[in-house]
Short mmCIF file of C-alpha atoms in Angstrom, two decimals:
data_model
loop_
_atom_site.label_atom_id
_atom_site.label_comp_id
_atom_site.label_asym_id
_atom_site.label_seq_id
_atom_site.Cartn_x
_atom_site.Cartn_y
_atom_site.Cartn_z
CA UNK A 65 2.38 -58.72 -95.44
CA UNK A 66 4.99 -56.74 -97.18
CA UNK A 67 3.40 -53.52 -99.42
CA UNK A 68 5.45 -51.05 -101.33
CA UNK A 69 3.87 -47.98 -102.86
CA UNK A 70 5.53 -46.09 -105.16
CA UNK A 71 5.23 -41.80 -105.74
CA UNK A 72 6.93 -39.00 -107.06
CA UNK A 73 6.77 -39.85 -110.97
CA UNK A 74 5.49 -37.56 -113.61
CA UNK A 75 6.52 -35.73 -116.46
CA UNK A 76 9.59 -33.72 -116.93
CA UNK A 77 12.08 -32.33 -119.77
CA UNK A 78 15.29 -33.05 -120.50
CA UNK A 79 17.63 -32.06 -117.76
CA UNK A 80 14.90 -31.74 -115.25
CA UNK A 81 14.99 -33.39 -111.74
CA UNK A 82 12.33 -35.56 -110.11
CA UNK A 83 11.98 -37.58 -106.67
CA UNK A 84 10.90 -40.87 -106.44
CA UNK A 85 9.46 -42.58 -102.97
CA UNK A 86 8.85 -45.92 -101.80
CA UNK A 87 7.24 -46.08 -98.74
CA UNK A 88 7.60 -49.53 -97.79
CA UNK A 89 5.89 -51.69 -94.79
CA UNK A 90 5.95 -55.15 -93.32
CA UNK A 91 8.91 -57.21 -93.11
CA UNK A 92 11.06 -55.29 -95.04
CA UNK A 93 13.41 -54.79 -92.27
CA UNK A 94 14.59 -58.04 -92.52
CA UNK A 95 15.84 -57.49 -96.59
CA UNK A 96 18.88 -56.92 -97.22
CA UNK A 97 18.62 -54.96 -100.50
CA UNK A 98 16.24 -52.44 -101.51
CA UNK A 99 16.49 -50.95 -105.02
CA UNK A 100 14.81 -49.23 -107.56
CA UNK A 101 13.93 -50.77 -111.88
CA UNK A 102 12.81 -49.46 -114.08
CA UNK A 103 10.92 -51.15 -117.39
CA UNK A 104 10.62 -49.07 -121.18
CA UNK A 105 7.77 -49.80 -123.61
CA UNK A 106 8.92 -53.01 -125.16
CA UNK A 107 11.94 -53.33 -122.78
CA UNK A 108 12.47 -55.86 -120.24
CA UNK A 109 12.74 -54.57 -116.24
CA UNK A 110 16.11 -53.53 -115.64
CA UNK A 111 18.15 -52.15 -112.32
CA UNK A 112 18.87 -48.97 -111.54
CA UNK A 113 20.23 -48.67 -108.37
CA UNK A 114 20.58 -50.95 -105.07
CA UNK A 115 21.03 -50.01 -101.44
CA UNK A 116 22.23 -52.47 -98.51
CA UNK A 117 19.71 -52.17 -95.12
CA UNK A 118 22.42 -49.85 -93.45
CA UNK A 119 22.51 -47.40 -96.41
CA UNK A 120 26.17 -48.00 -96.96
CA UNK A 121 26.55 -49.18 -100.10
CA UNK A 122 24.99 -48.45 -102.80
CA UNK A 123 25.15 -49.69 -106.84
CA UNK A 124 23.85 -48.15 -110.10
CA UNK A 125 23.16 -48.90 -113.44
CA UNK A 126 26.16 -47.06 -115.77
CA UNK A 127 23.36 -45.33 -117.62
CA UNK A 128 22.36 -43.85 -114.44
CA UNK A 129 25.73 -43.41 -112.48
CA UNK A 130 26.30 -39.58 -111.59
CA UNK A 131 22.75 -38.23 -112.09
CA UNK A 132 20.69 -40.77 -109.88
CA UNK A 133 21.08 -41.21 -106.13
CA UNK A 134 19.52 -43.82 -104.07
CA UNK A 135 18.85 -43.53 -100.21
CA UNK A 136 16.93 -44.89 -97.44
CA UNK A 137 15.43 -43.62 -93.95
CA UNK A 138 14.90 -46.61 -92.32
CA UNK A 139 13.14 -45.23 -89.47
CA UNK A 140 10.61 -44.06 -91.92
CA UNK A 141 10.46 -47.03 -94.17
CA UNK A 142 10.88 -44.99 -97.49
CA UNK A 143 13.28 -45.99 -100.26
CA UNK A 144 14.36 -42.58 -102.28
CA UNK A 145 15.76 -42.35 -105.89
CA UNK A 146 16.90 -38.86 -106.56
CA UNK A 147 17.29 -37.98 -110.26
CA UNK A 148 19.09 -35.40 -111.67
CA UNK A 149 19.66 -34.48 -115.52
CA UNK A 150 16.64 -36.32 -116.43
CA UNK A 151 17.25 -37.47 -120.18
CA UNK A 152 13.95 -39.38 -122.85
CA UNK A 153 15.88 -42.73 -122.23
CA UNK A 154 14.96 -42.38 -118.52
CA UNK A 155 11.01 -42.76 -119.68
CA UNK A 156 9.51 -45.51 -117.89
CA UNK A 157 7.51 -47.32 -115.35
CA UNK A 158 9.76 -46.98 -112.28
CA UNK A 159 9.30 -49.82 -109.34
CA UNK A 160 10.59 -50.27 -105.95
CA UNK A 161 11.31 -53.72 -104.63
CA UNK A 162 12.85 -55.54 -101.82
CA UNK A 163 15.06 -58.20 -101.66
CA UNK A 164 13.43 -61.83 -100.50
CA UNK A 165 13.72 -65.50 -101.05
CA UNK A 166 12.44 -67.05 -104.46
CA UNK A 167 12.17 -63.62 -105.81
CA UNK A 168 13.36 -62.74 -109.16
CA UNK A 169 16.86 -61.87 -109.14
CA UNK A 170 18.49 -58.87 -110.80
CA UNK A 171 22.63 -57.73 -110.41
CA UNK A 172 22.83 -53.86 -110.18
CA UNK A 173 26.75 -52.85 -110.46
CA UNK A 174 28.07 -55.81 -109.53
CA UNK A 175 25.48 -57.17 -106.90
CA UNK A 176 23.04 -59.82 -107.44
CA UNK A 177 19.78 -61.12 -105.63
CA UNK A 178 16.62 -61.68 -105.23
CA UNK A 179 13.96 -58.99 -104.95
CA UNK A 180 10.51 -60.08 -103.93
CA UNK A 181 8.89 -57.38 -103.03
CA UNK A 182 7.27 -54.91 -105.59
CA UNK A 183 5.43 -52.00 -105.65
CA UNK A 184 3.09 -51.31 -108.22
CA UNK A 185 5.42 -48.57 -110.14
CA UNK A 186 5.12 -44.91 -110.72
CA UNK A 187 5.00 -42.99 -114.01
CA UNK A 188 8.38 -41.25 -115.01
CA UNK A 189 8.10 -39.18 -118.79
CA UNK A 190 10.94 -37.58 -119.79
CA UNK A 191 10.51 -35.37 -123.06
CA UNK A 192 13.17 -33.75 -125.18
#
């Protein structure tokens, strides 16, 4: 059984950094894409950035290109979402996921599948 479980969120002001983690277990190995969304009050869950099991390439949302960096240790089995320049529109409910068959399927810069896997989500309050 696949679990995900998110950490790192909290509350920050603008232009302030924060760490996300995923630490991931099961057969996550075996997916090819592991990303990070992200969902607003009232907004629907959108992707913010994607990363290919190697760690070689890697997609982002525009709104996030430049200040948010995604990365992987697979021999730990942790997803990381570095963010930098932290802005209010970044306020959300920040999820992990993995990609899978009959999953829901989001397109992050260009690259579109099927992400199964979720975590539960951490926290991430950005205030002006």
């Amino acid at each position: 059984q696949v679990q995900m479980v998110e950490s790192g969120g909290g509350s920050v002001q603008a232009g302030g950094s924060l760490r996300l983690s995923c630490a991931a277990s099961g057969y996550t190995s075996s997916s090819a894409y592991m990303g990070w969304f992200r969902q607003a009050p009232g907004k629907e869950r959108e992707g913010v950035a994607i990363i290919d099991t190697g760690g070689s390439t890697t997609r982002y949302a525009d709104s996030v290109k430049g200040r948010f960096t995604i990365s992987r240790d697979n021999a730990k089995n942790t997803l990381y979402l570095q963010m930098n320049s932290l802005v209010p529109e970044d306020t959300g409910m920040y999820y992990c996921a993995a990609s899978g068959p009959a999953g829901t399927y989001y397109a992050v810069g260009g690259i579109g599948t099927w992400y199964k896997y979720w975590g539960q989500g951490t926290q991430v309050t950005v205030s002006s």
